[in-house]
Coordinates of C-alpha atoms and ligand atoms in Angstrom, one line a residue:
X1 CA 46.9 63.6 -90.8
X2 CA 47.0 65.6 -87.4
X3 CA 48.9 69.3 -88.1
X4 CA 51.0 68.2 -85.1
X5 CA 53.2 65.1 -87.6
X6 CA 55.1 65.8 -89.8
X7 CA 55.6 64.7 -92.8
X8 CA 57.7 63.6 -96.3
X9 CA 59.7 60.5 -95.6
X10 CA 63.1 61.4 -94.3
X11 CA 65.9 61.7 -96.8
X12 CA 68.7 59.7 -95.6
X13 CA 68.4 56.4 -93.3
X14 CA 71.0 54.1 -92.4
X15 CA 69.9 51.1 -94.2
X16 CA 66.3 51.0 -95.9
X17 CA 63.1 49.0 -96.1
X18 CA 64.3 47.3 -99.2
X19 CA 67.6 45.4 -96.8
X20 CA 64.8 43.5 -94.8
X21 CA 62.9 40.4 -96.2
X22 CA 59.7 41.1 -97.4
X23 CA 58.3 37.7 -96.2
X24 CA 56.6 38.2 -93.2
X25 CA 53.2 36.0 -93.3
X26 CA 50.0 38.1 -94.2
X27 CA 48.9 37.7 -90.7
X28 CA 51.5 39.2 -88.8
X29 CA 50.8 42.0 -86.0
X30 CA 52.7 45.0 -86.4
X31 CA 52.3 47.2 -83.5
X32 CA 53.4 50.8 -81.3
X33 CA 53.4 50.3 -77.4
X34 CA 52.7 52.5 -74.5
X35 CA 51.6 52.0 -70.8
X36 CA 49.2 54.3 -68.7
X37 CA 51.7 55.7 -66.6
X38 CA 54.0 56.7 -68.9
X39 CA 51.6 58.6 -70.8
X40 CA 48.9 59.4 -69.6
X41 CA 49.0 61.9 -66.9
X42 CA 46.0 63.4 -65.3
X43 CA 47.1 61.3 -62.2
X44 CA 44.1 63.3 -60.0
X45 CA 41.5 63.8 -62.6
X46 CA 38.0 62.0 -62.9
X47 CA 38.1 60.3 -59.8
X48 CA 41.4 58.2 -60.6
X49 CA 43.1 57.0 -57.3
X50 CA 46.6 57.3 -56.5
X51 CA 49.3 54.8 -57.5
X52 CA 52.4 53.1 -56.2
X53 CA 54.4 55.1 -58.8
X54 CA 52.3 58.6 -57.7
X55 CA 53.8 57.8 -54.0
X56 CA 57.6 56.6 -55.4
X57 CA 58.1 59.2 -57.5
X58 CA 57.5 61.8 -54.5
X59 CA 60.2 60.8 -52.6
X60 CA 63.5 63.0 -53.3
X61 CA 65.7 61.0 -55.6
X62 CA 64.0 58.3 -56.6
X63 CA 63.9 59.7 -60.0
X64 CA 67.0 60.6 -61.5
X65 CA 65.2 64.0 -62.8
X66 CA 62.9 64.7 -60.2
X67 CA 59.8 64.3 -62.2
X68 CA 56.8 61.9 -61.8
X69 CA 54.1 60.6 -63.9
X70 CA 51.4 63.4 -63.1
X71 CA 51.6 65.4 -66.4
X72 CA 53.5 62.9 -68.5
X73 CA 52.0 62.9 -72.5
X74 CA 49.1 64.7 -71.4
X75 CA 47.6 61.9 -73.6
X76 CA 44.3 61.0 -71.1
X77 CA 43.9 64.7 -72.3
X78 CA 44.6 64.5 -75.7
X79 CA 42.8 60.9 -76.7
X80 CA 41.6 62.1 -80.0
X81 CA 44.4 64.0 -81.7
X82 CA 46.8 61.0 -80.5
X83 CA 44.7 58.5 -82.1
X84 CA 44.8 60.8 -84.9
X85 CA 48.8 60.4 -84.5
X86 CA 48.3 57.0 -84.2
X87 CA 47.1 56.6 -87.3
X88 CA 49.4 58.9 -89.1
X89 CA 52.1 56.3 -87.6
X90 CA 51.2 53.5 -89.8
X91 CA 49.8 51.3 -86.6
X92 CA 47.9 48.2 -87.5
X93 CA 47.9 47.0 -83.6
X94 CA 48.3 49.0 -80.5
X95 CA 49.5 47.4 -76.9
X96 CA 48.4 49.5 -74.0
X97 CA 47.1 49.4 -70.9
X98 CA 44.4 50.0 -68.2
X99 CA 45.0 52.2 -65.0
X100 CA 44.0 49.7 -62.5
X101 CA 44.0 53.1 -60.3
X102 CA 41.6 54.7 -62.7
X103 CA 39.1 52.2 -63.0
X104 CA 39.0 50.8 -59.0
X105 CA 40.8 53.9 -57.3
X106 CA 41.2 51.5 -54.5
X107 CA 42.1 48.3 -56.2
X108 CA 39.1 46.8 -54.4
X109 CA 35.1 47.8 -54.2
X110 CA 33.7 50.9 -56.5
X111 CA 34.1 51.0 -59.7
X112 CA 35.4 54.7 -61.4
X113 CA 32.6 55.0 -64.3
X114 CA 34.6 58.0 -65.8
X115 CA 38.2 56.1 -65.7
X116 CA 36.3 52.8 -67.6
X117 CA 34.7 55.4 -70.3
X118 CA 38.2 57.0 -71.2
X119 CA 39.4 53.2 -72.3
X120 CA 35.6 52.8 -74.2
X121 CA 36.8 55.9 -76.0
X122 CA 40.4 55.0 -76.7
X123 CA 38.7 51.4 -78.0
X124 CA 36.3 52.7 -80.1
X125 CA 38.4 55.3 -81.6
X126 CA 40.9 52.4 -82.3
X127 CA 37.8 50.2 -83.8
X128 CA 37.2 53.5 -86.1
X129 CA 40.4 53.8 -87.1
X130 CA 41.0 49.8 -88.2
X131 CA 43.9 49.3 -85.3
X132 CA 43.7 46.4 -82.9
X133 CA 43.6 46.9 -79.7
X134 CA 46.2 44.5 -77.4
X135 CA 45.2 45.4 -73.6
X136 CA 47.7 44.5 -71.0
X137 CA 46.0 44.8 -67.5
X138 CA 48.9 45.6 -65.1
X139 CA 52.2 47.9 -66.4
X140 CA 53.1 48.5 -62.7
X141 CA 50.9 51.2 -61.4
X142 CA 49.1 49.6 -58.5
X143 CA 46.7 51.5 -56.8
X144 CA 48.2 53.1 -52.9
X145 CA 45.4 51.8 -51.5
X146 CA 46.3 48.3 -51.7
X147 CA 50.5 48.7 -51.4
X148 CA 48.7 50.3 -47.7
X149 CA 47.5 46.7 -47.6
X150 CA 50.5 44.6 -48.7
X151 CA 50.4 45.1 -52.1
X152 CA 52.0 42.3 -54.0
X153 CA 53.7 40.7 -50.8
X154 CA 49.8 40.2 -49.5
X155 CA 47.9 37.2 -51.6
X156 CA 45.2 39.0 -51.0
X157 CA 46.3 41.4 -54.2
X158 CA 45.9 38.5 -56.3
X159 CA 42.6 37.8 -55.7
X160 CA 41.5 41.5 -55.8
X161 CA 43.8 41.7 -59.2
X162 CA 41.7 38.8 -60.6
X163 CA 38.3 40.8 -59.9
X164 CA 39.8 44.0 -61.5
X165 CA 40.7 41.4 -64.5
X166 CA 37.3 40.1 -64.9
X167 CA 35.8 43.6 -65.0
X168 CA 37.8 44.3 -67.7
X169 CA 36.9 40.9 -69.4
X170 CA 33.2 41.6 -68.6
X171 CA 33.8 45.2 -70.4
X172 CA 36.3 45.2 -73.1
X173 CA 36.6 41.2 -73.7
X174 CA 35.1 41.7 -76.7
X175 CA 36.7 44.5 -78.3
X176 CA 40.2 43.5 -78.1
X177 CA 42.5 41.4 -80.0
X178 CA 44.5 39.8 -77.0
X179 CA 44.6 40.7 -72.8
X180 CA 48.2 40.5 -71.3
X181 CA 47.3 39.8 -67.6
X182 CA 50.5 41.4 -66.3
X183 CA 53.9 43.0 -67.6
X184 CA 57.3 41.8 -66.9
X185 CA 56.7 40.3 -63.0
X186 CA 60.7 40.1 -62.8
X187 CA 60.8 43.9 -62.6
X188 CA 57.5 43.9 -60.3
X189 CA 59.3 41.7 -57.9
X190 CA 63.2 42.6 -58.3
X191 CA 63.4 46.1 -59.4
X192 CA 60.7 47.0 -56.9
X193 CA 61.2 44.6 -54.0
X194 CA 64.6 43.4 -54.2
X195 CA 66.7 46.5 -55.4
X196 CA 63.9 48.9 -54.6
X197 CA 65.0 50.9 -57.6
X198 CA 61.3 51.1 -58.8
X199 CA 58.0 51.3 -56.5
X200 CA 57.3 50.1 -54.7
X201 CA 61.1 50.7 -53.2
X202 CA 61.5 47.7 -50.9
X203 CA 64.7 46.3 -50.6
X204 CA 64.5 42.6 -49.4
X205 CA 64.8 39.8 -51.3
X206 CA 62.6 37.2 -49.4
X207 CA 59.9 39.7 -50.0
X208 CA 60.8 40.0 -53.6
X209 CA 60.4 36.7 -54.3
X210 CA 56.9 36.0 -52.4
X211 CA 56.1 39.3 -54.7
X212 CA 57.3 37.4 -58.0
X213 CA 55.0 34.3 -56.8
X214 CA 52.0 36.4 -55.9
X215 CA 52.2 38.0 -59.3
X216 CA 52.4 34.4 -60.7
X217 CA 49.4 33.3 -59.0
X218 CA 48.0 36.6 -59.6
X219 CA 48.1 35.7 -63.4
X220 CA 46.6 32.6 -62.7
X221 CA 43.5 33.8 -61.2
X222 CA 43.1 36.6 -63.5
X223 CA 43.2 33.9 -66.5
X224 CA 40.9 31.9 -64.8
X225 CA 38.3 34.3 -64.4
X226 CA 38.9 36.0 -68.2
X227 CA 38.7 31.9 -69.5
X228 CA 35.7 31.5 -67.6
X229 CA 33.6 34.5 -69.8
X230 CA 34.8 32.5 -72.8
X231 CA 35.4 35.6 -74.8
X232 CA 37.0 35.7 -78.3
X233 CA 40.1 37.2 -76.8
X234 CA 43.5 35.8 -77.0
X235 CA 45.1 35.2 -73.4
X236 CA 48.4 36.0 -72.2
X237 CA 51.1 37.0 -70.4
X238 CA 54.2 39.5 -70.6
X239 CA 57.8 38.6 -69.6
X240 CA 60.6 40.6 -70.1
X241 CA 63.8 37.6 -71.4
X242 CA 67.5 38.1 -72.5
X243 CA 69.8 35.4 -73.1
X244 CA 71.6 35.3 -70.0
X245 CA 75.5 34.5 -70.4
X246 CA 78.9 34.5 -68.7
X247 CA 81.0 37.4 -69.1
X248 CA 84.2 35.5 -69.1
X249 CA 84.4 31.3 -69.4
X250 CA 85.5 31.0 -65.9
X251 CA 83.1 28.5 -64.1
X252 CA 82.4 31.2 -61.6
X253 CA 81.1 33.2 -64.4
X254 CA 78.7 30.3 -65.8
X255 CA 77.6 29.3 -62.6
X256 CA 76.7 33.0 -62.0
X257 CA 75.1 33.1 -65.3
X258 CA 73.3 29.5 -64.8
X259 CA 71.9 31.4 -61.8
X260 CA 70.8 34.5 -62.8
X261 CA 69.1 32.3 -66.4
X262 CA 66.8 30.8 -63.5
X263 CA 66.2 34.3 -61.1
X264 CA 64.9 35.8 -65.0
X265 CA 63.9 33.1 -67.1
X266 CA 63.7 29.9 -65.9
X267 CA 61.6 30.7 -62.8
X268 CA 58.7 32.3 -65.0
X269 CA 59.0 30.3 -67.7
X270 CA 59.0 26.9 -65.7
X271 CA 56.5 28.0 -63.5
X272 CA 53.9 28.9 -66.5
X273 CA 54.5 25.7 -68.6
X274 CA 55.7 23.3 -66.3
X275 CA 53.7 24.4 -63.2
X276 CA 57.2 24.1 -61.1
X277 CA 60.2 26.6 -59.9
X278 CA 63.4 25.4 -60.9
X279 CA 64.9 23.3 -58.2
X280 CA 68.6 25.2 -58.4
X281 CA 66.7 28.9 -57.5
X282 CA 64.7 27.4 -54.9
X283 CA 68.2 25.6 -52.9
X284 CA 69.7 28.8 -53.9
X285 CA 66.9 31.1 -52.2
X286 CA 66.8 28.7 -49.2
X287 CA 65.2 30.7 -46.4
X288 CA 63.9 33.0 -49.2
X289 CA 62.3 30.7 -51.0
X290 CA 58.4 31.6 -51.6
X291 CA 55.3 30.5 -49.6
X292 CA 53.3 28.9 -52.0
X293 CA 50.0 26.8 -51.3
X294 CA 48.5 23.8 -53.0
X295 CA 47.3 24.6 -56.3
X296 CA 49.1 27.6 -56.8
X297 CA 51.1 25.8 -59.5
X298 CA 48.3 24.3 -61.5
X299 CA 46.5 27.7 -61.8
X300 CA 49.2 29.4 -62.6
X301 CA 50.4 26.5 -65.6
X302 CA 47.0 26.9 -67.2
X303 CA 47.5 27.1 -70.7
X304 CA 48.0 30.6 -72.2
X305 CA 46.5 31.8 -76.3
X306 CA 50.3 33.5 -76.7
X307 CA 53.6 34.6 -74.8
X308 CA 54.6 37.9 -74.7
X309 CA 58.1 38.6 -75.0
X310 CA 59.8 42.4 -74.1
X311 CA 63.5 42.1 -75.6
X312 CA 66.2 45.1 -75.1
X313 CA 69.3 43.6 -74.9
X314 CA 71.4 40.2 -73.6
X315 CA 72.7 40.1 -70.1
X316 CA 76.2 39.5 -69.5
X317 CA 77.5 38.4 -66.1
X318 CA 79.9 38.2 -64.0
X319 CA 81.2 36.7 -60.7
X320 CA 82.3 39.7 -59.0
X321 CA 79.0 41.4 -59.7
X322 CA 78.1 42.2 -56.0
X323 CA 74.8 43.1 -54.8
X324 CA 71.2 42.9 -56.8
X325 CA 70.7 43.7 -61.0
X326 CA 69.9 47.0 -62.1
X327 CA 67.3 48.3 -64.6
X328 CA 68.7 45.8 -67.2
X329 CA 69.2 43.5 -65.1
X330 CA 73.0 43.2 -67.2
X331 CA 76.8 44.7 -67.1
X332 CA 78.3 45.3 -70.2
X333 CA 82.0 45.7 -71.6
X334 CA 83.2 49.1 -73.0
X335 CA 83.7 48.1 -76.8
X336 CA 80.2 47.0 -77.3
X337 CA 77.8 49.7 -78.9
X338 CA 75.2 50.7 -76.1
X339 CA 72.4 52.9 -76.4
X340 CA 71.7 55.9 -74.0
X341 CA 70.6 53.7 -71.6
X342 CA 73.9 52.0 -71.2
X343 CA 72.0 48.8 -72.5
X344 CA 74.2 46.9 -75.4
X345 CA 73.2 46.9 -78.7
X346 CA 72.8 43.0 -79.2
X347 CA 69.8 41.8 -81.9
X348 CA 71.3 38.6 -82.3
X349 CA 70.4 38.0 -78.9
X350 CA 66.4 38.4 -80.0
X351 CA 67.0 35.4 -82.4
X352 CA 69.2 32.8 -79.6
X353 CA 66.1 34.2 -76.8
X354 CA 63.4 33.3 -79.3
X355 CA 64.6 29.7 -80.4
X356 CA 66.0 28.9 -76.4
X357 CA 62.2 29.4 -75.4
X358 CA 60.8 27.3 -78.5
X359 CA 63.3 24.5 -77.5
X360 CA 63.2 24.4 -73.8
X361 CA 59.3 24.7 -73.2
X362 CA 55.9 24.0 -75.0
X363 CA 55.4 27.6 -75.5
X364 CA 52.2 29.2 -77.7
X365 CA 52.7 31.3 -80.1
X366 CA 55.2 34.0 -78.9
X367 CA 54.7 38.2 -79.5
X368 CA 57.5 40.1 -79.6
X369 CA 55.3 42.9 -77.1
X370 CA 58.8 45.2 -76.5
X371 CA 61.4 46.3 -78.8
X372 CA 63.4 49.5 -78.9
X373 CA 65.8 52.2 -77.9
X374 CA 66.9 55.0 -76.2
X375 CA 68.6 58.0 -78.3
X376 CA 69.6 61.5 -76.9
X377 CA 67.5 62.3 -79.5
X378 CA 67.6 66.3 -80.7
X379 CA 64.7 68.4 -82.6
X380 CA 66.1 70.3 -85.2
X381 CA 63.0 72.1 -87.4
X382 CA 60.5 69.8 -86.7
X383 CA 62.6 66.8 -87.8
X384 CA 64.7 64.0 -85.4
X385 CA 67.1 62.3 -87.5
X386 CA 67.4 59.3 -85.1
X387 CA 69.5 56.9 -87.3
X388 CA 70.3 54.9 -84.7
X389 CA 67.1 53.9 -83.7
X390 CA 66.0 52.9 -87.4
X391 CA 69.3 50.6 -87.0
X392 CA 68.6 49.2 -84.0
X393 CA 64.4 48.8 -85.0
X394 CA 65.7 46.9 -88.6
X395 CA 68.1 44.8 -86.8
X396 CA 65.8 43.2 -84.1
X397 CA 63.2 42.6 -87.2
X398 CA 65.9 41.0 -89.2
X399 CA 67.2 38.9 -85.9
X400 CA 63.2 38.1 -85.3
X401 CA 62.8 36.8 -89.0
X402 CA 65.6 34.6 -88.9
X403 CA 64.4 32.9 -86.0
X404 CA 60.9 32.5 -87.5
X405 CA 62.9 30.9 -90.3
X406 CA 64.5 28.4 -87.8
X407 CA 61.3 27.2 -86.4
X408 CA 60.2 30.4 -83.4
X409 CA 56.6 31.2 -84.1
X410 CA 56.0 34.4 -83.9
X411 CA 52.8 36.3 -84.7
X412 CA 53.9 39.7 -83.6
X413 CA 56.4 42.8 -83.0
X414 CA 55.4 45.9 -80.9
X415 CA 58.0 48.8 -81.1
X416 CA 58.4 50.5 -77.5
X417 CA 57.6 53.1 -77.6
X418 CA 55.0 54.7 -80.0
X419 CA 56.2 58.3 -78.2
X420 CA 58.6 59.5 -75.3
X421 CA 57.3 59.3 -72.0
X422 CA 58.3 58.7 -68.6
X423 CA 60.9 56.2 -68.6
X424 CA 60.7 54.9 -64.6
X425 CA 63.4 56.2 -62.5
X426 CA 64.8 57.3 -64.9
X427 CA 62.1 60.3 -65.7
X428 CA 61.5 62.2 -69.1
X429 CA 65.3 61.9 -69.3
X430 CA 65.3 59.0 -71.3
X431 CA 63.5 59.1 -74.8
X432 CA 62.3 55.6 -76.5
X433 CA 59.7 57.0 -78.7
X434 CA 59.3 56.8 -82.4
X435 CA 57.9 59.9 -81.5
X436 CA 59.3 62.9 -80.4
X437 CA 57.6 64.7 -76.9
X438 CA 58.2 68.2 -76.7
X439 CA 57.4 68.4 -73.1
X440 CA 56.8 72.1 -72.8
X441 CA 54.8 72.4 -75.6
X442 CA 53.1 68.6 -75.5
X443 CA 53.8 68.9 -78.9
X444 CA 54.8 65.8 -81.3
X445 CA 57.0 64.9 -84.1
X446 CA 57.4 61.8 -85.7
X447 CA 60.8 60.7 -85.7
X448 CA 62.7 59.3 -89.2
X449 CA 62.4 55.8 -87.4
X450 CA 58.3 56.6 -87.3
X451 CA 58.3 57.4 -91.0
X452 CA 60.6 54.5 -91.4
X453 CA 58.3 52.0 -89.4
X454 CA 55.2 53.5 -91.1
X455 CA 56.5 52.8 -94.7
X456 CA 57.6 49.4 -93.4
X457 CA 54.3 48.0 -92.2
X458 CA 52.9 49.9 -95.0
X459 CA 55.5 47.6 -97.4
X460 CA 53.9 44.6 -95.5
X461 CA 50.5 44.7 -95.9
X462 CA 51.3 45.6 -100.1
X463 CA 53.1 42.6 -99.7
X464 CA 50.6 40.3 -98.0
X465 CA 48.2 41.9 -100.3
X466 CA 50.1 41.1 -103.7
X467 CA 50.8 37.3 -102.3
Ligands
FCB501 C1 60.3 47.8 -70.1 C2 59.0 48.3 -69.6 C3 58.6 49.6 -70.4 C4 59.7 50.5 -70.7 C5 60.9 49.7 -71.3 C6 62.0 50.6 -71.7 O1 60.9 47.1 -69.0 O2 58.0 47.4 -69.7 O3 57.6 50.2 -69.6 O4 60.1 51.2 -69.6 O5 61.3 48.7 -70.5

């Protein structure tokens, strides 16, 4: 174990291991996320080009604290002794992903032979240490280069995207466990091209939703150049889903709520398993309906080796609700628990979001990719006591195993995030880790919810081992 964890299990949690079932099947995939941006910083070194984000994050306010990803975890800096940390975690399976910027500084022509060695590193020391590897090929950071171009409004992205996804095939295909072509397109497209909250900051919904179909086809292309090498790699894509339901039972409310189900869910999900958009969002886009071209739909319906699934709360809505969603895409009521976010505490919605999908569409296997919470969490000698967090982590498992009980099947849970890091617009101000970041220092602590998750999966795999 590194110098920087450390450890002793904590001595009070709310709630214990021994509350949970102790069922899961052998197999499952328990997991720490990250993404590049939010961690690794060295934004300028070894040839990397700059990024959408890079460009956002200079503009004054766009990020509530002023900061950007440039320095972030220092991990690109600090591969080893993280992977060491890694370790010391308990990880069995770890979801990252690729710079597109570091490996194509352009997004198109050369190749950055010291960007692709980092990831060779970070692979092989996750091969050494006996943690799968689960690649996702796009967590938001396009590189400037093409955004100069279009970026995701211009088709021509998805084709280059597909190119920069069958390097990677050609390269790591065989070393990891599963490839995610893309993460959450909703927040691609809204966030960044709708409420222009996130980079790349437009604010126009027509564009938005030619973004949220070029992502789509995107996807497509990429999955038909990564099926085409054949590799032993499981195939996928990310979405980020919430039940969607009426604040009040006012038919305004439901019909809002009907609405905004398609705008989130129904849109990707009808487009990627029943190669069509939902007639309702289309008559409701009208003019801003997308371009699409024949085809389109049968590339991007091809069938997919899982489903990723990033769950952080429900979204309740309302009527009166003017204007487009914000990060959570939700509004929430004052008596519900929230975490620092503002996002509601809701696990049960993890179990109605896992059996809706089940029911409504021929989905693969589904992986829980996202899970987790923000704390205003505080370092007191070395130690975070961030009770809330182990609550929150043992109630989504608890609301995930009941639904695997009522027929969802699910193969695997990632908790966001294995450390702090830079949570969007929102900065370093935020902190989802199970790790603590102390940015000045770069130092780490594990968290009580990392020693908690740690003994967990620990528990498991004695478990599957016993059965
Ligand atoms: C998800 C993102 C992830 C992180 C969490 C809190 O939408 O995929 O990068 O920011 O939210």
């Amino acid at each position: 174990m590194p110098e920087i964890c450390q450890t002793g299990a904590p001595e009070a949690l709310a709630g214990s291991v021994a509350d949970l079932p102790n069922d899961f099947p052998a197999d499952f995939i328990w997991g720490l996320a990250t993404s590049a941006y939010q961690i690794e910083g060295a934004t300028e070194l070894d040839g990397r080009g700059p990024c959408i984000w890079d460009t956002f994050a200079s503009k004054p306010g766009a990020i509530a604290d002023g900061s950007s990803g440039a320095v972030a975890c220092e991990h690109y800096q600090r591969l080893d002794s993280d992977l060491d940390l890694l370790q010391a975690c308990g990880a069995r399976a770890y979801r990252f992903s690729i710079a597109w910027p570091r490996v194509q500084p352009d997004g198109k022509g050369a190749w950055n032979e010291a960007g692709w060695a980092f990831y060779q590193r970070l692979l092989d020391g996750l091969a050494k240490r006996g943690i799968q590897a689960h690649l996702t090929l796009y967590h938001w950071d396009l590189p400037q280069a093409l955004q100069d171009e279009g970026g995701w409004a211009a088709r021509s992205t998805a084709q280059y995207f597909a190119a920069y996804a069958a390097q990677a095939g050609r390269r790591f295909g065989a070393q990891v466990a599963s490839i995610a072509t893309l993460n959450e397109p909703w927040v691609v497209a809204t966030l960044g091209h709708e409420s222009g909250i996130f980079a790349p900051g437009i604010k126009d919904r027509a564009i938005a939703m030619q973004v949220a179909h070029n992502l789509l086809l995107a996807h497509g292309l990429a999955l038909q150049a990564l099926r085409a090498q054949g590799g032993p790699a499981l195939l996928g894509i990310v979405l980020n889903q919430a039940p969607v339901q009426p604040a009040s039972d006012t038919l305004a409310d439901r019909a809002k709520a009907q609405l905004e189900d398609g705008l989130l869910v129904r849109w990707y999900m009808d487009a990627l398993f029943k190669g069509a958009y939902p007639a309702d969002v289309l008559e409701h886009l009208g003019q801003d309906a997308p371009h699409t071209e024949a085809g389109d739909m049968a590339l991007i319906s091809a069938p997919l080796d899982f489903l990723g699934l990033n769950y952080y709360t429900r979204n309740l809505v309302s009527a009166q609700q003017a204007g487009a969603p914000d990060s959570s895409g939700s509004r929430r009521a004052a008596q519900y628990e929230v975490t620092d976010m503002g996002w509601e505490v809701y696990p049960q919605g993890l179990h109605t979001l896992l059996l809706r999908l089940a029911r409504d569409w021929d989905t693969p296997p589904l992986y829980v990719t996202e899970n987790g919470a923000a704390y205003a969490d505080v370092l007191q000698q070395g130690r975070v006591h961030d009770v809330e967090r182990c609550r929150y982590l043992q109630m989504h498992i608890g609301a995930m195993r009941q639904a695997m009980q009522d027929g969802a099947d699910v193969r695997a849970y990632f908790a966001w995030s294995w450390m702090d890091n830079f949570e969007w617009a929102f900065g370093y101000s935020k902190r989802f880790g199970l790790v603590y970041v102390d940015y000045a220092s770069q130092q780490r602590y594990l968290k009580d919810s990392a020693y908690w998750y740690r003994d967990w999966i620990m528990a498991q795999h004695q478990a599957a081992l016993a059965a």
